[in-house]
Short mmCIF file of C-alpha atoms in Angstrom, two decimals:
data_model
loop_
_atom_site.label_atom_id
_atom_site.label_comp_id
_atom_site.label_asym_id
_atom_site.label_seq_id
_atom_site.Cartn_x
_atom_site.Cartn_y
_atom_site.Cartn_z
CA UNK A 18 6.62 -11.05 20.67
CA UNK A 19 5.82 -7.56 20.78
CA UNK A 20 7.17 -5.11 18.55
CA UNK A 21 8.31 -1.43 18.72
CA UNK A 22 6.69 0.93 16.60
CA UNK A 23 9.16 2.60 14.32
CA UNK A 24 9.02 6.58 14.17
CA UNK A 25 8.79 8.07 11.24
CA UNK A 26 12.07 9.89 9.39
CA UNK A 27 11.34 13.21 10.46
CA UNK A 28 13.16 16.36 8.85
CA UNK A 29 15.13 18.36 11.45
CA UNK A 30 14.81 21.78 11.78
CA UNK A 31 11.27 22.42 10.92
CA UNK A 32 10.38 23.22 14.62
CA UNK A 33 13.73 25.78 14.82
CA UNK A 34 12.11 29.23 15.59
CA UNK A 35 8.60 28.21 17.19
CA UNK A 36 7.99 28.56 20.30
CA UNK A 37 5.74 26.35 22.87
CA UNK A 38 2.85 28.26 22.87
CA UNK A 39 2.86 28.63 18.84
CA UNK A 40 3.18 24.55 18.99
CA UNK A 41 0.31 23.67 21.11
CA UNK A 42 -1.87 26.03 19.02
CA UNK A 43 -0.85 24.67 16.27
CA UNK A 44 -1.28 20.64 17.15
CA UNK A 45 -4.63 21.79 18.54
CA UNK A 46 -5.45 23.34 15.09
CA UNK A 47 -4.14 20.05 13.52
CA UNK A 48 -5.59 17.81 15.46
CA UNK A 49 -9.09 19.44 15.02
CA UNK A 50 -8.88 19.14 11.26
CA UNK A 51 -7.99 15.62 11.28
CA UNK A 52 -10.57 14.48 13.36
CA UNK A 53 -13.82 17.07 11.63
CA UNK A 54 -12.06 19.00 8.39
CA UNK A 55 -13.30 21.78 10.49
CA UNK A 56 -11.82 25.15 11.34
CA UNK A 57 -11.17 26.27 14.67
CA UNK A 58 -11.25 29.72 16.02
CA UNK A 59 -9.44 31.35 19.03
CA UNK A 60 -12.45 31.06 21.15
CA UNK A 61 -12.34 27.50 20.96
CA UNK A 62 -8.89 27.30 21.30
CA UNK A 63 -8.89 29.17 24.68
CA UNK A 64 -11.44 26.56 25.85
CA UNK A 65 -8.95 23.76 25.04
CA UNK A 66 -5.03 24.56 25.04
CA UNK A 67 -3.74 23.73 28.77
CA UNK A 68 -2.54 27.12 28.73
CA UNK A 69 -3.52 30.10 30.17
CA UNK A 70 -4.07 32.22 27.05
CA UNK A 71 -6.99 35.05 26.10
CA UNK A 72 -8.55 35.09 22.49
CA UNK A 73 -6.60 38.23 21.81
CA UNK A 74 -3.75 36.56 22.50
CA UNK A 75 -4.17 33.17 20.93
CA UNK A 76 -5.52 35.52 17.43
CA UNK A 77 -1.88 37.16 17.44
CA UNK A 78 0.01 33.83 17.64
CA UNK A 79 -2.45 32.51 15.09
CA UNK A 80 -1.57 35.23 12.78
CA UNK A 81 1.94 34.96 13.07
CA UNK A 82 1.43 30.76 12.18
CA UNK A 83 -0.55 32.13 9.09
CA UNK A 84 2.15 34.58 8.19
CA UNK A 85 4.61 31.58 8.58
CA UNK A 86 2.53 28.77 6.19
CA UNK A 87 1.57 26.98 8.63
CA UNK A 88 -2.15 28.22 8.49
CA UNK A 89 -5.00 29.92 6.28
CA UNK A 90 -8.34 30.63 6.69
CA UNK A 91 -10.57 29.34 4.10
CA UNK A 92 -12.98 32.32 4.52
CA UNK A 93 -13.74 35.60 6.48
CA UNK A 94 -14.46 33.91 9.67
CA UNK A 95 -11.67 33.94 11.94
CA UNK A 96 -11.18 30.04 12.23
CA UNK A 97 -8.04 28.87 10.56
CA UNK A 98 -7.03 25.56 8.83
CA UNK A 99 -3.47 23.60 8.64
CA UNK A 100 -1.13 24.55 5.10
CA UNK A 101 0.52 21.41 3.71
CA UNK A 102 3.66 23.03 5.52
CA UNK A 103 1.74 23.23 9.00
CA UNK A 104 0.63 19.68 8.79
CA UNK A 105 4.07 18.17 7.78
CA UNK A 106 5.41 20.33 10.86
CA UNK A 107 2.75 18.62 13.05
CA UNK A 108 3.76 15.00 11.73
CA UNK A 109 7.03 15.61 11.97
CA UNK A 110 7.71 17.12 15.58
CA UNK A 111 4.43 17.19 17.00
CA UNK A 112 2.61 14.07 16.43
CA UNK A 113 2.04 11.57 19.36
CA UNK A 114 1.53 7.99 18.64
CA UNK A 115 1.93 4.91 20.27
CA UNK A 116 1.99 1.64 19.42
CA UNK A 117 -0.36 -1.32 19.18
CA UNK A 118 -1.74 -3.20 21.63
CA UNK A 119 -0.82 -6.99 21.75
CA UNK A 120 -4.66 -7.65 20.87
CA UNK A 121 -4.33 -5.52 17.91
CA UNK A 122 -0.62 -7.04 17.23
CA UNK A 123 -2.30 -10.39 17.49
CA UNK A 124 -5.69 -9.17 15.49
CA UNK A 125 -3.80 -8.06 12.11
CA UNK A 126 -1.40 -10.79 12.52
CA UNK A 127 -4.32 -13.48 12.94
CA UNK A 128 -5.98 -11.87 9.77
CA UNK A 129 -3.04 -12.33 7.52
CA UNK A 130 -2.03 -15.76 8.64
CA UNK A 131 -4.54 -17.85 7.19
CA UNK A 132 -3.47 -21.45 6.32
CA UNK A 133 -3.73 -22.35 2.65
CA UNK A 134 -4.37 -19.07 0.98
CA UNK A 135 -2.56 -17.65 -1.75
CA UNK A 136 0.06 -15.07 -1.56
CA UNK A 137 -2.56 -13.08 -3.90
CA UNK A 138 -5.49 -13.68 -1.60
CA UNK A 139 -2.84 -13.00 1.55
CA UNK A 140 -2.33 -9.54 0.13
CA UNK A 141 -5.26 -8.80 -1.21
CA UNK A 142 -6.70 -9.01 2.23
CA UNK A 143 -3.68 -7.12 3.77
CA UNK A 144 -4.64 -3.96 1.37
CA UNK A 145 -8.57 -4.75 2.61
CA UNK A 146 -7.36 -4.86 5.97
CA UNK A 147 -5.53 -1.37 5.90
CA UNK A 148 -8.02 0.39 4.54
CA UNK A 149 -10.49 -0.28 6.68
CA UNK A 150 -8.47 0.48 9.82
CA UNK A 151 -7.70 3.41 8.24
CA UNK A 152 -10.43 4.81 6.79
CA UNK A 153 -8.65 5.56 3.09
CA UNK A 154 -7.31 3.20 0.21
CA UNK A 155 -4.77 0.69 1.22
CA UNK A 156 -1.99 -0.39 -0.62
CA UNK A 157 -0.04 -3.30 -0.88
CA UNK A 158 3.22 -4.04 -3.81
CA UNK A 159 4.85 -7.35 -4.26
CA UNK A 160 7.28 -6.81 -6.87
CA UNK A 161 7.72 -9.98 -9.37
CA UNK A 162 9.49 -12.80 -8.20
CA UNK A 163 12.93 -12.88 -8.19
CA UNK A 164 13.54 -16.77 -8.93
CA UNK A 165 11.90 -18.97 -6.80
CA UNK A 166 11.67 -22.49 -7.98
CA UNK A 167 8.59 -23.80 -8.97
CA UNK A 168 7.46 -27.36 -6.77
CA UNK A 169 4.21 -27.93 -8.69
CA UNK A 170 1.77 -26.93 -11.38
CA UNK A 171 -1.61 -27.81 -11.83
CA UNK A 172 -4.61 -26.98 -14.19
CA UNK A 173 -8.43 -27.02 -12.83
CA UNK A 174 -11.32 -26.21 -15.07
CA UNK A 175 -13.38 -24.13 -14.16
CA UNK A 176 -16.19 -24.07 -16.56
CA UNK A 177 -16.28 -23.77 -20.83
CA UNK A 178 -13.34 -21.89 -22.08
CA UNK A 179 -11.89 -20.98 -18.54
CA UNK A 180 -9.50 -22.64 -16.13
CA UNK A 181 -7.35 -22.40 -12.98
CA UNK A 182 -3.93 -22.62 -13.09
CA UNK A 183 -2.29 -23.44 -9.44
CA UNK A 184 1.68 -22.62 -9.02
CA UNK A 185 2.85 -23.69 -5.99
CA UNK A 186 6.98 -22.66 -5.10
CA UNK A 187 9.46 -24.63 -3.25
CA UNK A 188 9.01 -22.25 -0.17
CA UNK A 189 5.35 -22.90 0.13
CA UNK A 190 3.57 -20.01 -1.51
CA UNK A 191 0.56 -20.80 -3.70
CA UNK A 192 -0.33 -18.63 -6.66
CA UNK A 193 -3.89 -19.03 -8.96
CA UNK A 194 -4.50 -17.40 -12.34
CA UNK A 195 -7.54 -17.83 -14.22
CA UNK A 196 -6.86 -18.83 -17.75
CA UNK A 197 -9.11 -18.71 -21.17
CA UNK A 198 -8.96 -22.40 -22.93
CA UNK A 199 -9.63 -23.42 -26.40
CA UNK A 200 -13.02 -24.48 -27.57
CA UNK A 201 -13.80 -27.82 -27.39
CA UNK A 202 -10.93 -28.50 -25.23
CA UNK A 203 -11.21 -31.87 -23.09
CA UNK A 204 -10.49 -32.66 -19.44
CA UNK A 205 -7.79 -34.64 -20.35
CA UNK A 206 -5.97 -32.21 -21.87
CA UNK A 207 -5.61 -30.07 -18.77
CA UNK A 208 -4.34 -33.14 -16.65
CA UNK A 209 -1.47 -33.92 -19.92
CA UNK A 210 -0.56 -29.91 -19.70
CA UNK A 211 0.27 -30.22 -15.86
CA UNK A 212 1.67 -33.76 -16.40
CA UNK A 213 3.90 -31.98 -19.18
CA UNK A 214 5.20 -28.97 -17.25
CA UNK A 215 5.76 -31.47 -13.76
CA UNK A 216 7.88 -33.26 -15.89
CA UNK A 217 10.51 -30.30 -16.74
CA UNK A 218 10.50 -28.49 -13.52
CA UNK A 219 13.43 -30.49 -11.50
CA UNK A 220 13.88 -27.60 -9.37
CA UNK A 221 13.72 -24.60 -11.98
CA UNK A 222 12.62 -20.62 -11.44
CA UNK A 223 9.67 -19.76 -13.36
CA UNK A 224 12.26 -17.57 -16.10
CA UNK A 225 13.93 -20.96 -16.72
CA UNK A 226 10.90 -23.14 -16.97
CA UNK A 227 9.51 -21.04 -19.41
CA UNK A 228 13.21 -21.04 -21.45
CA UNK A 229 13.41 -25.00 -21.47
CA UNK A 230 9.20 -25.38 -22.16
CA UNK A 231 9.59 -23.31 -24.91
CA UNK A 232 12.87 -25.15 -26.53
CA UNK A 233 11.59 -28.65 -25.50
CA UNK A 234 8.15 -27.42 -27.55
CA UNK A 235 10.10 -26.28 -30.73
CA UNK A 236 12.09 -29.48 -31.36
CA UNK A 237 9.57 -32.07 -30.36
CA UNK A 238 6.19 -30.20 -31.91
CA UNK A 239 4.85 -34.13 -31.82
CA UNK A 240 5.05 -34.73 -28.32
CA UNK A 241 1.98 -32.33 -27.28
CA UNK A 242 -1.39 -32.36 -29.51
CA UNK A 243 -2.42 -28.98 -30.30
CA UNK A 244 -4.99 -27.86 -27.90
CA UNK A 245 -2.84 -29.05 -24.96
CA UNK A 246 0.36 -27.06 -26.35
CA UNK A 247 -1.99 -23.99 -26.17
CA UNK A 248 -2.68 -24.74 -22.57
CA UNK A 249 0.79 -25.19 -21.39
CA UNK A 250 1.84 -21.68 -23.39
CA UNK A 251 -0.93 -20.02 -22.17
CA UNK A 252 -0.67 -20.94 -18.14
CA UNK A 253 3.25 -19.77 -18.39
CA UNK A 254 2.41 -16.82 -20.53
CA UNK A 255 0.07 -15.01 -17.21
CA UNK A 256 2.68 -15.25 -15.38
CA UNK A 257 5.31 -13.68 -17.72
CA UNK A 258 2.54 -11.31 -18.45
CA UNK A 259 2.22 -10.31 -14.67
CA UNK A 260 6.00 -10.11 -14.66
CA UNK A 261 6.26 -7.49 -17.07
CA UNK A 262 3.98 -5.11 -15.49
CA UNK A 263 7.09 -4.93 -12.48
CA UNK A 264 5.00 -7.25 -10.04
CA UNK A 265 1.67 -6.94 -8.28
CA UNK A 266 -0.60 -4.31 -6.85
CA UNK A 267 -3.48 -4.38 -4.62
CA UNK A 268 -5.53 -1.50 -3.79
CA UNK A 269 -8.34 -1.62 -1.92
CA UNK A 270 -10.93 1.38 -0.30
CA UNK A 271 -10.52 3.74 -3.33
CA UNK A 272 -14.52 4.75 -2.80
CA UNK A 273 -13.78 6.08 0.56
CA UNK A 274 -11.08 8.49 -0.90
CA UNK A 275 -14.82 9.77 -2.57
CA UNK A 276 -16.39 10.20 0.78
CA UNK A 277 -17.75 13.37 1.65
CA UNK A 278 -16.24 15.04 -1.81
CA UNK A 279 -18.68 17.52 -3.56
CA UNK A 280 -16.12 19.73 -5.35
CA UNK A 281 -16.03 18.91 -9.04
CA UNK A 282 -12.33 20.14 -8.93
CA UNK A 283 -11.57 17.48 -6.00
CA UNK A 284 -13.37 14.16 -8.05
CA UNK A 285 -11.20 15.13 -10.66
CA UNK A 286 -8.15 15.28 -8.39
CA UNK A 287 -9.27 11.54 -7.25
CA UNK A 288 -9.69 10.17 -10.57
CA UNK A 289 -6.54 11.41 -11.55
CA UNK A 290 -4.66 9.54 -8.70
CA UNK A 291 -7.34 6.44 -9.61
CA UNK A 292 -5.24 6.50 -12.88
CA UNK A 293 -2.06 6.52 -11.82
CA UNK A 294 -2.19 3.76 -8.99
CA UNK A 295 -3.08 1.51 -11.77
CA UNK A 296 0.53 2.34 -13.87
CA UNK A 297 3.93 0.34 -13.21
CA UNK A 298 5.74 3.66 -13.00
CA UNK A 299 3.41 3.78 -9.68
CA UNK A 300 4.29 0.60 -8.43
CA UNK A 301 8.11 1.24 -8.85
CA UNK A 302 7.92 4.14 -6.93
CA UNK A 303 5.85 3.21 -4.28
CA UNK A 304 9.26 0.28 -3.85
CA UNK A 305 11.70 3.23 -4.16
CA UNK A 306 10.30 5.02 -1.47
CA UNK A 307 10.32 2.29 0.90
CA UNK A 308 13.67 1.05 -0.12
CA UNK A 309 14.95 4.86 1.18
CA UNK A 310 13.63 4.46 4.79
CA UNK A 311 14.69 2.13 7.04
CA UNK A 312 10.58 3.04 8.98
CA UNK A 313 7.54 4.22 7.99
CA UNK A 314 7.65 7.21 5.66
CA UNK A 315 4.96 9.96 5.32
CA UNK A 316 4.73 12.11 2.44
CA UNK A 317 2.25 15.26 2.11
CA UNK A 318 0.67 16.77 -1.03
CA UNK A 319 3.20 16.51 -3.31
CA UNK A 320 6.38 15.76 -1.66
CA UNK A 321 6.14 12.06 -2.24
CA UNK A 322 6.53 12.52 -6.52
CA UNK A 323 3.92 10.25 -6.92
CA UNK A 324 1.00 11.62 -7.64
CA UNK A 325 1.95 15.46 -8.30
CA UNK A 326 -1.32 16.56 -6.28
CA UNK A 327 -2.33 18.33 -3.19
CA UNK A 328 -4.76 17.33 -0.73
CA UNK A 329 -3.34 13.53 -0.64
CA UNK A 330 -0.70 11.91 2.10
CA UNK A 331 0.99 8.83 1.42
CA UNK A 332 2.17 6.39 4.26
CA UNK A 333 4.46 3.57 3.40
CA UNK A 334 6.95 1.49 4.75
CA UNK A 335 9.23 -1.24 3.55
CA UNK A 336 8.10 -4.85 3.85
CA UNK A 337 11.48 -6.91 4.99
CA UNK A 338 12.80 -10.05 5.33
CA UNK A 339 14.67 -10.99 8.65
CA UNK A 340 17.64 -10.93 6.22
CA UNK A 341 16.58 -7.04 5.30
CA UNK A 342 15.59 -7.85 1.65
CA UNK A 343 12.61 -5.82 0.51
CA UNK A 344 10.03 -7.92 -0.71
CA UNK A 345 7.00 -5.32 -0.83
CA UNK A 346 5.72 -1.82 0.12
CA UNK A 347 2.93 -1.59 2.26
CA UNK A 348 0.39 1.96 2.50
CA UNK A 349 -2.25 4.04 2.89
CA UNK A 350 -3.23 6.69 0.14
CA UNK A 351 -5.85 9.27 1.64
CA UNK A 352 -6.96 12.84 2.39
CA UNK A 353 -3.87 15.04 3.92
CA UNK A 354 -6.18 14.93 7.34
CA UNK A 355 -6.25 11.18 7.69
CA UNK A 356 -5.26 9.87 11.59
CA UNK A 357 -1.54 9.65 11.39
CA UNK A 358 -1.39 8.65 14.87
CA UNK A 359 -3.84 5.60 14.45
CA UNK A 360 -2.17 4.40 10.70
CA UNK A 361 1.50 4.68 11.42
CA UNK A 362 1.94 2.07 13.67
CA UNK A 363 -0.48 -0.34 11.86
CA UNK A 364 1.11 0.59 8.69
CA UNK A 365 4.35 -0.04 10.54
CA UNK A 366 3.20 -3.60 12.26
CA UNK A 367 1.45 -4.88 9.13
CA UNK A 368 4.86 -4.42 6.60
CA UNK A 369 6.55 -6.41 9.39
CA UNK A 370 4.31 -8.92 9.45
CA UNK A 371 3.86 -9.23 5.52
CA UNK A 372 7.49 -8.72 5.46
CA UNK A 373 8.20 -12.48 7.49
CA UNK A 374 5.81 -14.23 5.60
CA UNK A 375 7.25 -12.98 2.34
CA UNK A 376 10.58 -13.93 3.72
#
């Protein structure tokens, strides 16, 4: 079924007090940086606003825009480039987008929807996804589970010292962790740990499996030989550990955020935000600012509180449930001229669609 693209929430009042001929220059100003980073001069524009205007003219009105905020001219020459201000004006009340085709709708939806894959792997290639329609880093956050029962654990090894722990959940989903084992430990072992843990799941959350494991382990220290105990506190323990960090983030396309960057200044800007989409404080936020927005949400520079920086935008939108229960945030993190038109409505399509499966 098709779906309507969502604007974004705009802020009213930004285009009070400019006139039509100050908007088209300024959307063709925009709309030049996005696509080259280049500045554009009034002989240009002349050549490609739909109106009637002489250089002279289209300098004066470009003047007033820089007196405004809305442009600046990064040298002598008489080109001008987009402020921060002039390109959340542009997103705001200028910006045209419309939304995807069905064979896009049915391209990201087909990509997503593979049978048998993990939630991780599912998201993982949602954030892979995003980023390269978009050119920048995607983002995807599930936050942890909020106490889905558990239908079956199992333990695969892998190799010495390492195996696989499989969780699958009463609604389907299938979640692997990779899991250090003890020296010397045998196959058996792994078989008794998943035997063990079956045994006390009768419909339990994770939280409570864990609660009753670790009881049932203190009073009956017997039941489970050493090396096997280990196994069974280790396989819970990842997940408790994953818990703890607020839930799960997967970012993907942070080397094209380096992409034509030179300025010491700006790979120090980059690294900084490399830092910070690795904290939890990140991931909460990211969920707060979907949880205020009912659509997609674009923040510029430093509007978003995120990162604190300029020359970044942040688009995000709410992953929900058909019951409206958030279950994720979905984004792109990249350079304040990234293609708003193109990434909104995927951004938009692919929270949706992440948003039903989740659900």
């Amino acid at each position: 079924m098709a779906m309507e693209t969502r604007p974004p929430v705009s802020q009213p009042g930004l285009l009070s007090g400019l006139d039509p001929r100050s908007a088209a220059i300024l959307r063709e100003i925009v709309e030049q940086y996005v696509e080259t980073g280049e500045p554009m001069g009034s002989r240009t524009l002349s050549q490609r606003l739909p109106l009637s205007l002489s250089p002279a003219t289209i300098r004066n009105v470009m003047a007033d825009l820089t007196d405004a905020g809305l442009l600046f001219s990064p040298h002598a020459s008489a080109g001008r480039l987009p402020t921060e201000k002039g390109v959340r004006l542009f997103v705001d009340g200028l910006l045209q987008f419309g939304n995807l085709s069905e064979e896009e709708r049915e391209s990201i939806a087909g990509m997503l929807d593979v049978k048998g894959r993990s939630l991780e792997d599912t998201l993982a290639q949602a954030s892979s996804m995003l980023s390269g329609l978009s050119s920048a880093a995607g983002v995807v956050m599930a936050p942890k589970s909020d106490g889905a029962t558990i239908k079956h654990i199992e333990f695969v090894a892998l190799g010495p010292g390492r195996a696989l722990v499989i969780l699958v959940s009463a609604d389907g989903q299938v979640e692997n962790r990779v899991i250090e084992t003890p020296p010397g430990l045998p196959p058996s072992a792994l078989v008794e740990a998943g035997n063990y843990l079956n045994a006390h799941l009768s419909g339990q959350t994770l939280d409570r499996l864990r609660e009753t494991v670790s009881t049932d382990m203190t009073a009956n220290r017997n039941e489970l030989d050493h090396l096997t105990a280990e196994v069974v506190a280790s396989g819970l323990a990842t997940w408790s550990d994953a818990d703890e960090r607020g839930g799960t983030l997967f970012i993907r396309g942070q080397g094209r955020l380096l992409a034509d960057v030179t300025e010491i200044e700006r790979l120090t800007t980059i690294q900084m935000l490399f830092e910070r989409l690795e904290t939890q404080e990140t991931m909460l936020r990211l969920l707060d600012l979907a949880r205020e927005s009912e659509g997609v949400r674009i923040f510029i520079g430093a509007e978003s509180g995120l990162f604190g920086m300029a020359g970044m935008s942040v688009v995000v939108a709410p992953a929900r449930t058909d019951s409206n229960r958030i279950v994720g945030a979905i984004g792109v993190i990249g350079p304040t001229r990234i293609n708003y038109a193109r990434i909104i409505p995927v951004v938009d399509y692919t929270a949706r669609v992440i948003g039903r499966m989740l659900g």
